[in-house]
Tab-separated table of C-alpha atoms and ligand atoms in Angstrom:
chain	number	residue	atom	x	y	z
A	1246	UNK	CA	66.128	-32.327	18.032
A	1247	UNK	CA	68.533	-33.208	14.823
A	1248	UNK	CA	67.361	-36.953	15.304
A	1249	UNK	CA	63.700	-35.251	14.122
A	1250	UNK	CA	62.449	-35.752	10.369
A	1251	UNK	CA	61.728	-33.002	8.714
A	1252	UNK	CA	58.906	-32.341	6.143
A	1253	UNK	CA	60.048	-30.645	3.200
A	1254	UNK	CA	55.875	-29.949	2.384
A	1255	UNK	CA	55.481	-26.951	3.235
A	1256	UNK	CA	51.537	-25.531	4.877
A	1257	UNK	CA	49.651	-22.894	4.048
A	1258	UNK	CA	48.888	-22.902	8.005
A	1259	UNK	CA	50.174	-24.793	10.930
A	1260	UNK	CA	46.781	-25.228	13.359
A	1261	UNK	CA	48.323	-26.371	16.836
A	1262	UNK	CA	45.799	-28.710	18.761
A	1263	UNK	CA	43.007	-30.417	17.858
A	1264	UNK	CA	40.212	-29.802	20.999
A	1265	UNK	CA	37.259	-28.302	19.493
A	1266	UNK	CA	38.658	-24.843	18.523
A	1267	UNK	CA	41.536	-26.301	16.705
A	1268	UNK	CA	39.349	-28.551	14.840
A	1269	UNK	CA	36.687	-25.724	13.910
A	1270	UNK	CA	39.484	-23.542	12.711
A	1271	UNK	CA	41.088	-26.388	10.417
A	1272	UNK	CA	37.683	-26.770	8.816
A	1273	UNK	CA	37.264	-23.435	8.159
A	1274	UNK	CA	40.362	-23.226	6.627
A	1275	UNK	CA	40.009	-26.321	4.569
A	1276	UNK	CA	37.037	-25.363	2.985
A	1277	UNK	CA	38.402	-22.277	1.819
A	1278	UNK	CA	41.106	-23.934	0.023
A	1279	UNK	CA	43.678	-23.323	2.433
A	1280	UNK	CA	46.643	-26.097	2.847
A	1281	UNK	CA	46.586	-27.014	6.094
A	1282	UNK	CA	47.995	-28.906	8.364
A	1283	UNK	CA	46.100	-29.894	11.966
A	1284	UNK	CA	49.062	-31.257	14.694
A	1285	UNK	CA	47.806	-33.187	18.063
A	1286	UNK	CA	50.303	-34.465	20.770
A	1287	UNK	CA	47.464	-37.259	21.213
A	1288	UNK	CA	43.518	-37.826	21.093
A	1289	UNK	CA	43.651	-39.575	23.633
A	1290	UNK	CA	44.800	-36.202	25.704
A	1291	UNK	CA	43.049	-35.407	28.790
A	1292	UNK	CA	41.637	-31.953	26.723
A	1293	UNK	CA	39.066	-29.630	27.904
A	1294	UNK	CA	36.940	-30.525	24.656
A	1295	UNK	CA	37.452	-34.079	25.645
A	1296	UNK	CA	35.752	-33.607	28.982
A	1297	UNK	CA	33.717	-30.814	28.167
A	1298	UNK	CA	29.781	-30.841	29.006
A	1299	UNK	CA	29.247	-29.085	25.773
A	1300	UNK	CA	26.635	-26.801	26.632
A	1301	UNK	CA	26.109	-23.718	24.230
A	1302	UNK	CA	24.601	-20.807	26.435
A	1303	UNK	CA	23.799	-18.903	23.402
A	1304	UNK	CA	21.968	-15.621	24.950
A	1305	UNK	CA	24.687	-14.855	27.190
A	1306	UNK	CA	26.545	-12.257	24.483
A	1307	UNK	CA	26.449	-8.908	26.941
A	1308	UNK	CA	28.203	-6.543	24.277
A	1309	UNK	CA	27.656	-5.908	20.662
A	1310	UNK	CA	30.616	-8.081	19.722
A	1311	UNK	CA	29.548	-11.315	22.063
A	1312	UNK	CA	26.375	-10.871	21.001
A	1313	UNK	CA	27.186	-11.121	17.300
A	1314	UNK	CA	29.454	-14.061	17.726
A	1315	UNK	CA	27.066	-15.931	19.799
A	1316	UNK	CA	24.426	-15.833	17.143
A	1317	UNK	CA	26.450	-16.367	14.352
A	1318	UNK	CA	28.163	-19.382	16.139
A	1319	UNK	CA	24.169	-20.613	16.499
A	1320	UNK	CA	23.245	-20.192	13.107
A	1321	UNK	CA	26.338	-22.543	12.607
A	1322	UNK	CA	25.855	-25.255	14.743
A	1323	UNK	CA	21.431	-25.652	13.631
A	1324	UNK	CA	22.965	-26.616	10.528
A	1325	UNK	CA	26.299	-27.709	11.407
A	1326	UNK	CA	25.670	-31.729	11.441
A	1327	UNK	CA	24.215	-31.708	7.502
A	1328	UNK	CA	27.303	-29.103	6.657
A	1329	UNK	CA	29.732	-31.864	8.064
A	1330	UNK	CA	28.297	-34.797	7.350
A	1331	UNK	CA	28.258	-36.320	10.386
A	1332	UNK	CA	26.292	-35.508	13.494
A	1333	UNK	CA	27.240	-33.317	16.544
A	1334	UNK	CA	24.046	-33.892	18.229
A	1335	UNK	CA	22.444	-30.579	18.360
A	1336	UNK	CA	20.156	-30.584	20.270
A	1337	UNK	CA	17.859	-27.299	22.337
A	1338	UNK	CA	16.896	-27.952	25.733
A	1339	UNK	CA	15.862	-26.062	28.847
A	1340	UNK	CA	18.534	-24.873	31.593
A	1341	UNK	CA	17.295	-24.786	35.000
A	1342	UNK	CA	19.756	-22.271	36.633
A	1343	UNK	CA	19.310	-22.972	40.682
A	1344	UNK	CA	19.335	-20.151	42.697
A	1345	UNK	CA	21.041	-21.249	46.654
A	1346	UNK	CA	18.955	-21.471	49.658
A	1347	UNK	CA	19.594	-17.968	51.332
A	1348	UNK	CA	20.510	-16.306	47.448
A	1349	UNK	CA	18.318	-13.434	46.910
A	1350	UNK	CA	16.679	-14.742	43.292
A	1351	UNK	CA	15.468	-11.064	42.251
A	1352	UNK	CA	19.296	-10.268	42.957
A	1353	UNK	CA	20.533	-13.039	40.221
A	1354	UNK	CA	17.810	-12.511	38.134
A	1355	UNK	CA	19.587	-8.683	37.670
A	1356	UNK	CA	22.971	-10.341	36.364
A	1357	UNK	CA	21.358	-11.715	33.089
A	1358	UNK	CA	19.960	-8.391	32.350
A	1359	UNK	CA	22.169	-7.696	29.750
A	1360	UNK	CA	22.323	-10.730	28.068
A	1361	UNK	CA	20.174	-11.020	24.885
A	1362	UNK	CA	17.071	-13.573	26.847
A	1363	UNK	CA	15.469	-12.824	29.975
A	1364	UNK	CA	15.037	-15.600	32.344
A	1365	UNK	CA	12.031	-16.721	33.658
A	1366	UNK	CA	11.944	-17.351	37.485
A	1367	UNK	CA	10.747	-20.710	38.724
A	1368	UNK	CA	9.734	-21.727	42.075
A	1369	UNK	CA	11.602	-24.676	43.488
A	1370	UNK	CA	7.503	-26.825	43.004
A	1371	UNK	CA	7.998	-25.129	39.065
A	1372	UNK	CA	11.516	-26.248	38.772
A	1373	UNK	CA	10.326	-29.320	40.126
A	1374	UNK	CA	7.617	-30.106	37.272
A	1375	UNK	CA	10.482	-29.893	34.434
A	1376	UNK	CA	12.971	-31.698	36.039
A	1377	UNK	CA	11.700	-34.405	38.090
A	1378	UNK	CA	15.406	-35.653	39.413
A	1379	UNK	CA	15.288	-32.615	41.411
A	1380	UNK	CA	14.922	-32.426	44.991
A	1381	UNK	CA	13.107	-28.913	45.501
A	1382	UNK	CA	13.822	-28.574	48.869
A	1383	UNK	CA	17.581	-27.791	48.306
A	1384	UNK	CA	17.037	-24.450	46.205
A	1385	UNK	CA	15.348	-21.461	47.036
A	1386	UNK	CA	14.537	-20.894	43.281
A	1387	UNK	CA	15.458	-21.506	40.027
A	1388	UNK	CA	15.923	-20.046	36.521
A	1389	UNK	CA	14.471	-21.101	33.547
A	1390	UNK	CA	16.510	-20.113	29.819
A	1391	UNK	CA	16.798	-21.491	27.124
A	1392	UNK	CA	20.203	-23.803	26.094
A	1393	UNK	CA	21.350	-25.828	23.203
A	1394	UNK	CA	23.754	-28.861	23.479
A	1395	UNK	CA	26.261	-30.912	21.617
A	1396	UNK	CA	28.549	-33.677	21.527
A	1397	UNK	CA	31.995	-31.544	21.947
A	1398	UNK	CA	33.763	-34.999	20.980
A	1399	UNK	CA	31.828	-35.663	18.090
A	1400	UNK	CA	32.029	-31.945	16.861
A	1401	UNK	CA	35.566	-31.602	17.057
A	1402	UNK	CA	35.551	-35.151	15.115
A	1403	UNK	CA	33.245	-34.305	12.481
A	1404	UNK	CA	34.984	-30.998	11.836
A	1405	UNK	CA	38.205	-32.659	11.502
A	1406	UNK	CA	37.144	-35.569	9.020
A	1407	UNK	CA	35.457	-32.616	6.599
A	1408	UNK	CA	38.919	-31.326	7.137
A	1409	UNK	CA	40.586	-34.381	5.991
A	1410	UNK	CA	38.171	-35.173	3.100
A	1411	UNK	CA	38.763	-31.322	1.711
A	1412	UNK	CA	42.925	-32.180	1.634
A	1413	UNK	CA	43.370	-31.301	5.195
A	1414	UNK	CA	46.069	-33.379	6.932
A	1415	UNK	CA	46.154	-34.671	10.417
A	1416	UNK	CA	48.791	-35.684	12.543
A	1417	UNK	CA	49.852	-36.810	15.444
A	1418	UNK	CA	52.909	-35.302	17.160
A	1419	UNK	CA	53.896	-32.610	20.302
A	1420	UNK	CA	54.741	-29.733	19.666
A	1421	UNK	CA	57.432	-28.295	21.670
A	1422	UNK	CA	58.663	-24.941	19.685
A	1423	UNK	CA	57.742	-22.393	17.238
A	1424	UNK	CA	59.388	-20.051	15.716
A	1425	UNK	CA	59.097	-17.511	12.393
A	1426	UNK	CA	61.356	-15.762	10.083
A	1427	UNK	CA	60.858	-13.489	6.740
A	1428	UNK	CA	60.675	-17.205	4.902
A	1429	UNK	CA	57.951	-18.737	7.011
A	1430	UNK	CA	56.881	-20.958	10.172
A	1431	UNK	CA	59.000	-23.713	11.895
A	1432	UNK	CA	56.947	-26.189	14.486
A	1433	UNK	CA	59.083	-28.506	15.810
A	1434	UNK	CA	57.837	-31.126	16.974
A	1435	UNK	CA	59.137	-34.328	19.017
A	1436	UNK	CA	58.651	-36.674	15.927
A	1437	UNK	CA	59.480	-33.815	12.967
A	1438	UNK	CA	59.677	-30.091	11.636
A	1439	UNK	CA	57.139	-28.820	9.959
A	1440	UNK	CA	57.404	-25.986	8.036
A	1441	UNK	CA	54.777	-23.502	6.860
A	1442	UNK	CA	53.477	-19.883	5.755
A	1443	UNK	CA	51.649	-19.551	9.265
A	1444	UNK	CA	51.001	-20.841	12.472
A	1445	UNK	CA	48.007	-20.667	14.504
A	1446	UNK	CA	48.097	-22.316	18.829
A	1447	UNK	CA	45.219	-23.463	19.744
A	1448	UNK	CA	46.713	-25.631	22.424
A	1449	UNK	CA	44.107	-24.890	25.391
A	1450	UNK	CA	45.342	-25.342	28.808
A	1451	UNK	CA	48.909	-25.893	27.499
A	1452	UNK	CA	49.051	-22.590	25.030
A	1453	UNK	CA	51.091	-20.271	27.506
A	1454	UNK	CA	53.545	-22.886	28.570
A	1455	UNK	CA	53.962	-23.372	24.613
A	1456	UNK	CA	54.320	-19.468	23.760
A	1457	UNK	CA	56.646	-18.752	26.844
A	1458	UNK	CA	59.056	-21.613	25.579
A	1459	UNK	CA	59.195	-20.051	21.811
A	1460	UNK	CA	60.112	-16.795	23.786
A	1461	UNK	CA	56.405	-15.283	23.280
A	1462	UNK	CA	54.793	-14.533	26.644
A	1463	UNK	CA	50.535	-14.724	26.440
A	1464	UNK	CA	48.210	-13.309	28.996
A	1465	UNK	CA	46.538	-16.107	28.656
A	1466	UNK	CA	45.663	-18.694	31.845
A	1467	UNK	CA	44.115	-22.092	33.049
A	1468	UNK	CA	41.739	-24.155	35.613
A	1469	UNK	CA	42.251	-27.436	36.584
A	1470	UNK	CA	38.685	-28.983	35.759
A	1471	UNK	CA	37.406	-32.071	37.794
A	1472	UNK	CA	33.886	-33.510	37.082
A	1473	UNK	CA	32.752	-37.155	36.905
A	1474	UNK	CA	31.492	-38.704	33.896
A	1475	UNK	CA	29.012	-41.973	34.884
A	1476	UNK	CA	27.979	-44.952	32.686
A	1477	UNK	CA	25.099	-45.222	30.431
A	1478	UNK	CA	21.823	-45.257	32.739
A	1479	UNK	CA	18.292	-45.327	32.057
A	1480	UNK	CA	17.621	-42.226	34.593
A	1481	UNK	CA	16.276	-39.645	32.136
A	1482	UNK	CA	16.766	-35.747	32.657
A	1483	UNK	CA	14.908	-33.220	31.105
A	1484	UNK	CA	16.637	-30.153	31.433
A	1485	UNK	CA	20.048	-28.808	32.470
A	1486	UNK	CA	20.986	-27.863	35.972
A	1487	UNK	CA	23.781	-25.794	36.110
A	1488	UNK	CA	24.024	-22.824	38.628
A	1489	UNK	CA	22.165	-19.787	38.000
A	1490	UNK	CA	25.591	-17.820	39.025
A	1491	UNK	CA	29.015	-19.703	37.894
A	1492	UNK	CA	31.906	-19.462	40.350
A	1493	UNK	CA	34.391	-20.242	37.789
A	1494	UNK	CA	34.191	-16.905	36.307
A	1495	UNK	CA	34.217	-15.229	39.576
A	1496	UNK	CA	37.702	-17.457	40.139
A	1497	UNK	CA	39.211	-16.824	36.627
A	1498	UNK	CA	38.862	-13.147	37.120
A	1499	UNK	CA	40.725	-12.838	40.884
A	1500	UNK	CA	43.481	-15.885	39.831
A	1501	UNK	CA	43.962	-13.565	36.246
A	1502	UNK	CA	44.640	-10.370	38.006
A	1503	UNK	CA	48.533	-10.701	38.897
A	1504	UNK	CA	50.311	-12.261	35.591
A	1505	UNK	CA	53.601	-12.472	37.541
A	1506	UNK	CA	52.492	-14.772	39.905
A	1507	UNK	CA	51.908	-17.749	36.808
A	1508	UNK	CA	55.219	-17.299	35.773
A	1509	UNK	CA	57.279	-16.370	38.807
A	1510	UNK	CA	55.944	-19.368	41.658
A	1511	UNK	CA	54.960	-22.319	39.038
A	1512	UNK	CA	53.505	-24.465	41.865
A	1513	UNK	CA	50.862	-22.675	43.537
A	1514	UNK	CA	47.381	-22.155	44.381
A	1515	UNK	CA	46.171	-18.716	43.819
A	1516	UNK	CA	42.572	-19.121	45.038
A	1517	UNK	CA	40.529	-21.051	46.761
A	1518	UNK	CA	38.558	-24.339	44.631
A	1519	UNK	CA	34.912	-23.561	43.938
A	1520	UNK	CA	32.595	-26.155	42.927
A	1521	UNK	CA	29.940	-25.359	40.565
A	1522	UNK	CA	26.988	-28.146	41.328
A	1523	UNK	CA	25.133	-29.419	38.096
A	1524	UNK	CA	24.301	-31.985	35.912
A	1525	UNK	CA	23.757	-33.044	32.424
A	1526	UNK	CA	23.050	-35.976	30.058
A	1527	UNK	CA	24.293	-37.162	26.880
A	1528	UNK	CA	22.379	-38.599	24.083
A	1529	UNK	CA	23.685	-42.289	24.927
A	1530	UNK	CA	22.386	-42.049	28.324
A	1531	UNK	CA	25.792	-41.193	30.173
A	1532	UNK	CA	26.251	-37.760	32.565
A	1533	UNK	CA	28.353	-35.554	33.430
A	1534	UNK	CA	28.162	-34.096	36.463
A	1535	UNK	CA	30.399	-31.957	38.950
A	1536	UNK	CA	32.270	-29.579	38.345
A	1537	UNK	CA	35.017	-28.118	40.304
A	1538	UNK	CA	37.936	-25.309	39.078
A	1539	UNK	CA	41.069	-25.374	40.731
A	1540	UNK	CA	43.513	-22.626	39.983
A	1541	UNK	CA	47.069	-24.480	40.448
A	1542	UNK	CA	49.727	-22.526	38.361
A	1543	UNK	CA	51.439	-26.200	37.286
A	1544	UNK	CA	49.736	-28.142	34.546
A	1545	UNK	CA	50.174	-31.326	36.462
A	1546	UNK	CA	46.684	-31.215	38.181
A	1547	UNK	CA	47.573	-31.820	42.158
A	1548	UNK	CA	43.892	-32.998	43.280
A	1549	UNK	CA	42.884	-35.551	45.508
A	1550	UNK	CA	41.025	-37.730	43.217
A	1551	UNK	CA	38.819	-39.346	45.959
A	1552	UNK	CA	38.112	-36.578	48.271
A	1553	UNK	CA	37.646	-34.478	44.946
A	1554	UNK	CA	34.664	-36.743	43.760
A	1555	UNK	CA	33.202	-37.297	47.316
A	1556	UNK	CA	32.716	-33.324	47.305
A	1557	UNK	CA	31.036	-33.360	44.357
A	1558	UNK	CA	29.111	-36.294	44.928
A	1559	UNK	CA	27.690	-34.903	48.201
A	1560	UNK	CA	26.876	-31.447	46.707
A	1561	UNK	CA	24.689	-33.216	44.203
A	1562	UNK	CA	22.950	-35.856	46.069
A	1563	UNK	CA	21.535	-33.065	48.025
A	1564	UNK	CA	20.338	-31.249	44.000
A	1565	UNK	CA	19.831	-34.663	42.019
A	1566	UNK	CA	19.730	-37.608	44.465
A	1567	UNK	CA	19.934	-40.306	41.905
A	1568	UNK	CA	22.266	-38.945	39.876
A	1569	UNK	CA	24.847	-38.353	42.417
A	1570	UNK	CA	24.736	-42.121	43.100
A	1571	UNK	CA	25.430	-43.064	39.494
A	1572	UNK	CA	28.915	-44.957	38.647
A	1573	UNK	CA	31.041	-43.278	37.043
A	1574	UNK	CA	34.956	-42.033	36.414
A	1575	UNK	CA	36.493	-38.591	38.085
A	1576	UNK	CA	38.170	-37.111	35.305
A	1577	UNK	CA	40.513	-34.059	35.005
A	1578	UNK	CA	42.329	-31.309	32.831
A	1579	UNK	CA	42.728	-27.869	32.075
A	1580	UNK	CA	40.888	-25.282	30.971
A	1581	UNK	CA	42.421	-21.966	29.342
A	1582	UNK	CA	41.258	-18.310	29.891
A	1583	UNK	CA	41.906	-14.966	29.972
A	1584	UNK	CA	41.351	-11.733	32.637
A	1585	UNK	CA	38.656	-10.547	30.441
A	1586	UNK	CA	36.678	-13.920	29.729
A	1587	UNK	CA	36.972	-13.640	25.697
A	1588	UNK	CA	39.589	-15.649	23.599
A	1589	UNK	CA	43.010	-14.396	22.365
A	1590	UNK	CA	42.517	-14.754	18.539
A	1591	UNK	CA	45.344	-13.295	15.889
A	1592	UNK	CA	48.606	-12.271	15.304
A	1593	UNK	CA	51.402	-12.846	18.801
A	1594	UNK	CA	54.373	-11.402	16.505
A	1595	UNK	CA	55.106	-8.681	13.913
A	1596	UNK	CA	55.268	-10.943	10.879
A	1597	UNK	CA	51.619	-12.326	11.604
A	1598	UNK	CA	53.344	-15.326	11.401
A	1599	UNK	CA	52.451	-16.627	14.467
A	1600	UNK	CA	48.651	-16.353	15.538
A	1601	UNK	CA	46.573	-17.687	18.654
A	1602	UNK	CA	43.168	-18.883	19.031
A	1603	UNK	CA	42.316	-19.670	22.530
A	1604	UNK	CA	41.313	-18.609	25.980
A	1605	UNK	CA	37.478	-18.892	25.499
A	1606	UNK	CA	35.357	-18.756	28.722
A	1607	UNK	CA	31.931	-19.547	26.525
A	1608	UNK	CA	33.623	-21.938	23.758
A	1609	UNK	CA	30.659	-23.737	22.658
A	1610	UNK	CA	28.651	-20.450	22.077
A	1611	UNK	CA	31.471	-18.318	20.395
A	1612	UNK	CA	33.886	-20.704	18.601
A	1613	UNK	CA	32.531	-21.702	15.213
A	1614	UNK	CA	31.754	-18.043	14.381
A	1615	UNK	CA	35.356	-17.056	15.437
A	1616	UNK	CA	37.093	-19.683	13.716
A	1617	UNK	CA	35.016	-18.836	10.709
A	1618	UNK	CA	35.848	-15.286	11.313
A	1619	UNK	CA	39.341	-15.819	11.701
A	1620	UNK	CA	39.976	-18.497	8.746
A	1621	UNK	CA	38.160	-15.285	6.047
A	1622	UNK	CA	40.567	-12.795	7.741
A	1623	UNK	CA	43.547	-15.166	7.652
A	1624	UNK	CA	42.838	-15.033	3.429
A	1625	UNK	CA	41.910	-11.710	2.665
A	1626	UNK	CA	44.628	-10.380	4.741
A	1627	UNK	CA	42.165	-7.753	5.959
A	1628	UNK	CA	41.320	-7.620	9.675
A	1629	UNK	CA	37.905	-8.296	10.601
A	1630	UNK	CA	36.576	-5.687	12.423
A	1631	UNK	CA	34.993	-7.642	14.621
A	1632	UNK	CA	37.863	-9.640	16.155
A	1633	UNK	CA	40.127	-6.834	16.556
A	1634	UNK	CA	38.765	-6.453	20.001
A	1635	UNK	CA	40.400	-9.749	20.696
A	1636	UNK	CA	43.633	-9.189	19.510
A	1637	UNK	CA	46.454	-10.683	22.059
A	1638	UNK	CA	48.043	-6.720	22.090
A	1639	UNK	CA	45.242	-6.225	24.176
A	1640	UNK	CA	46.855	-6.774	27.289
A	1641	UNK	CA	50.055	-5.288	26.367
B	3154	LIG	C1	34.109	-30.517	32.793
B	3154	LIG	C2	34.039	-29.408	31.785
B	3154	LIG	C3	32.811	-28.900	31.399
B	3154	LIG	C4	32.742	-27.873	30.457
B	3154	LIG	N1	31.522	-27.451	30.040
B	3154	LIG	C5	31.444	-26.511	29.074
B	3154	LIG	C6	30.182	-26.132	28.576
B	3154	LIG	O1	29.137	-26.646	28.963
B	3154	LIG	N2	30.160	-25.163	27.614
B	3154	LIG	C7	31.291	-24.558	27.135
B	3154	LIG	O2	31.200	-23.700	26.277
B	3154	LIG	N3	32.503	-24.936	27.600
B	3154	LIG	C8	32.608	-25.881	28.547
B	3154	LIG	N4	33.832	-26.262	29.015
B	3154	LIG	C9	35.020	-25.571	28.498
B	3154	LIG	C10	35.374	-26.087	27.118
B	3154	LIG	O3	35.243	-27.466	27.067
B	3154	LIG	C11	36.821	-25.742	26.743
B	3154	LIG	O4	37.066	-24.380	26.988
B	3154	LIG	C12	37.097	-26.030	25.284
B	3154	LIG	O5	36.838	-27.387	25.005
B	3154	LIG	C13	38.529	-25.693	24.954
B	3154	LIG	O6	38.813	-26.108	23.659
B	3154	LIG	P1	40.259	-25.899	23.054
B	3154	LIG	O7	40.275	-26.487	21.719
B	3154	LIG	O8	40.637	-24.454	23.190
B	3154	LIG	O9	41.238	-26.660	24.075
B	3154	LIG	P2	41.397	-28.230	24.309
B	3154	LIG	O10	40.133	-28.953	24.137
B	3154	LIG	O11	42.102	-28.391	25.605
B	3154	LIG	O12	42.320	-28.684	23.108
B	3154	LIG	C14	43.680	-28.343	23.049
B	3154	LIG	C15	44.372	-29.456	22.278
B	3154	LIG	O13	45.726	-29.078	22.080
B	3154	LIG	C16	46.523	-30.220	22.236
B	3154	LIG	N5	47.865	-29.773	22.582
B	3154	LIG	C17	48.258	-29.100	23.697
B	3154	LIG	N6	49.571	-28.876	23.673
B	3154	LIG	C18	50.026	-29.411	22.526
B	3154	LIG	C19	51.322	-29.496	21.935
B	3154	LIG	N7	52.398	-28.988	22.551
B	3154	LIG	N8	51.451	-30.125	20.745
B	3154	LIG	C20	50.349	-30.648	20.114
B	3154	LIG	N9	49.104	-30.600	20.625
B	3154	LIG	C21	48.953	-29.978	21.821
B	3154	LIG	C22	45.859	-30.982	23.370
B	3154	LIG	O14	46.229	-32.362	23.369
B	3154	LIG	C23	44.391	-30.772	23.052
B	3154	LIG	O15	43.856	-31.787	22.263
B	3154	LIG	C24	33.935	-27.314	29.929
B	3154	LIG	C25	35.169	-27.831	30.292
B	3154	LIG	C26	35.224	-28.876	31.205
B	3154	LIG	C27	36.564	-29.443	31.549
């Protein structure tokens, strides 16, 4: 790396990545008067925010500490478009959680009841009057809660330009090593070192690969992701359909329980794809729809693009006929998480130098509150008592 420039301006903090907890956390760092400086290998980067659906399921804190977060990160985003200047597109809207034909719908109904709403249970002829694009004959039931939405794209945007316009800088580089000493940060990156007070990864998918190369091992994992995103149509849906019981979490948990096996065999599948069958639309008309969660221990996603979106496309026309026959684009990346489903957020050395923010399994309904959280505890020095629960050390 001695062909590198380096940056003799030196950051308050370092924030590594740019998806949509990156983004919140330079913003609420910015604000606060903090120099900081936001690095991303490229926008253009298949990220999880990038591709994300962007749904915020805001009742589904189960402990005092989710719960908390969840309606903190709500407050935020109702008034999150005015406080950025630029809109997110917030908007609320009903979820219709299908239940399978053969699923026992009292039995799902009994896995929400610790979350902070209670659903309401639909029959398919109900579930059928809110969402017209459904075909009622392929669910024995549904679920009816209540959701909120946004742009993920245009959040992570708008936080980042209210970044900039407070002093923030942006730029655009990879970051391939970080390291800390009694004076401070190094990043290096393939362009330049940057040096600073602090660093904070909030590289997603790619954050263990990053912390095992600086010699800092994280207990932190990822999915491959594949859903299809379609063109603009003039099909209008009302709700949400997403399953009332997500595989992915089911997945995360059994691919998360032998740590060894990420770093040991590099190229492997641990379990089984699931598919989790749903749909939603943007405000410009487009959807997203899919979504299947592949756990393959190399970042290099090794999925069969066209069998991948046939399977998708015939689990939906069966749900949503005429949305499964939209055009559209199969898309992939990763998607980071830990054994536990909440975020690794703070210190992953002594110093404190070197801090983490990552690993959410509910992003959209816990990271504005965190990255608040986490910016006021980064200045007073103090630890929030909150977030102590998810400290990295966890694990150790
Ligand atoms: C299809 C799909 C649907 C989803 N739906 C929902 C949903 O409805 N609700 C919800 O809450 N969540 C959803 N998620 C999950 C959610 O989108 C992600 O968990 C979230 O966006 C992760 O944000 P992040 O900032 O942690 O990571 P990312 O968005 O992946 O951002 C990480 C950034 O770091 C950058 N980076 C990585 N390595 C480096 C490096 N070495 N140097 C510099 N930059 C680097 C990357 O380029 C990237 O921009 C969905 C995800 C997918 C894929």
């Amino acid at each position: 790396m001695s062909s590198t420039r380096s940056y003799d301006v030196s950051y308050d903090v370092i924030v590594i990545g740019s998806g949509i907890t990156g983004a919140a956390l330079g913003y609420e760092l910015a604000v606060r008067g903090v120099k900081v400086l936001l690095l991303e290998q490229n926008l253009q980067a298949p990220s999880a925010t990038r591709y994300s659906y962007g749904g915020i399921s805001y009742w589904a804190g189960t402990t005092d500490l989710t719960r908390c977060l969840c309606a903190e990160s709500l407050a935020i985003h109702r008034q999150l478009s005015e406080e950025l200047e630029a809109s997110t597109e917030f908007r609320e809207v009903p979820l219709l959680g299908t239940v399978d034909l053969g699923q026992d719908p009292d039995a799902v109904l009994k896995t929400f009841k610790t979350c902070t709403e209670v659903p309401q249970l639909l029959s398919p002829s109900e579930a059928k009057t809110l969402e017209p694009l459904l075909n009622p004959d392929a669910i024995e039931a549904a679920i009816l809660m209540p959701y909120a939405h946004i742009n993920p794209i245009q959040t992570a945007q708008a936080y980042i330009q209210a970044m900039v316009r407070l002093g923030g800088t942006q730029r655009f580089d990879r970051v391939v090593s970080v390291t800390s000493d009694t004076a401070g940060v190094t990043v290096q990156g393939i362009e330049a070192t940057y040096g600073g007070n602090q660093a904070i990864v909030c590289a997603g998918g790619a954050t263990r690969a990053l912390m095992q190369d600086s010699g800092l091992p994280l207990r932190q994992y990822f999915s491959h992701a594949e859903s299809i995103e379609t063109d603009v149509s003039d099909l209008q849906m009302q709700t949400v359909v997403m399953p009332a019981e997500i595989r992915r979490f089911a997945l995360e948990s059994v691919a998360a329980q032998d740590d060894a096996l990420w770093t040991e065999e590099p190229n492997q599948e641990l379990v089984p794809p699931i598919l989790d069958c749903g749909a939603l639309q943007f405000a410009d008309g487009s959807f997203r729809f899919g979504q299947i969660s592949r756990t393959q221990t190399s970042l290099r996603s090794q999925a069969d693009p066209a069998a991948s979106e046939q399977w998708m496309r015939s689990q939906l026309a069966q749900l949503l006929p005429k949305v499964a026959q939209l055009p559209g684009r199969w898309v992939t990346c990763t998607v980071a998480f830990s054994v536990d489903h909440l975020p690794l957020v703070g210190p992953i050395n002594e110093s404190g130098r070197l801090q983490v923010l990552s690993g959410f399994s509910n992003p959209m309904a816990l990271v504005p509150a965190t990255a608040r959280r986490l910016a006021l505890q980064l200045i007073a020095s103090q630890p929030d008592k909150l977030l102590t629960a998810l400290l990295p050390s966890r694990f150790v």
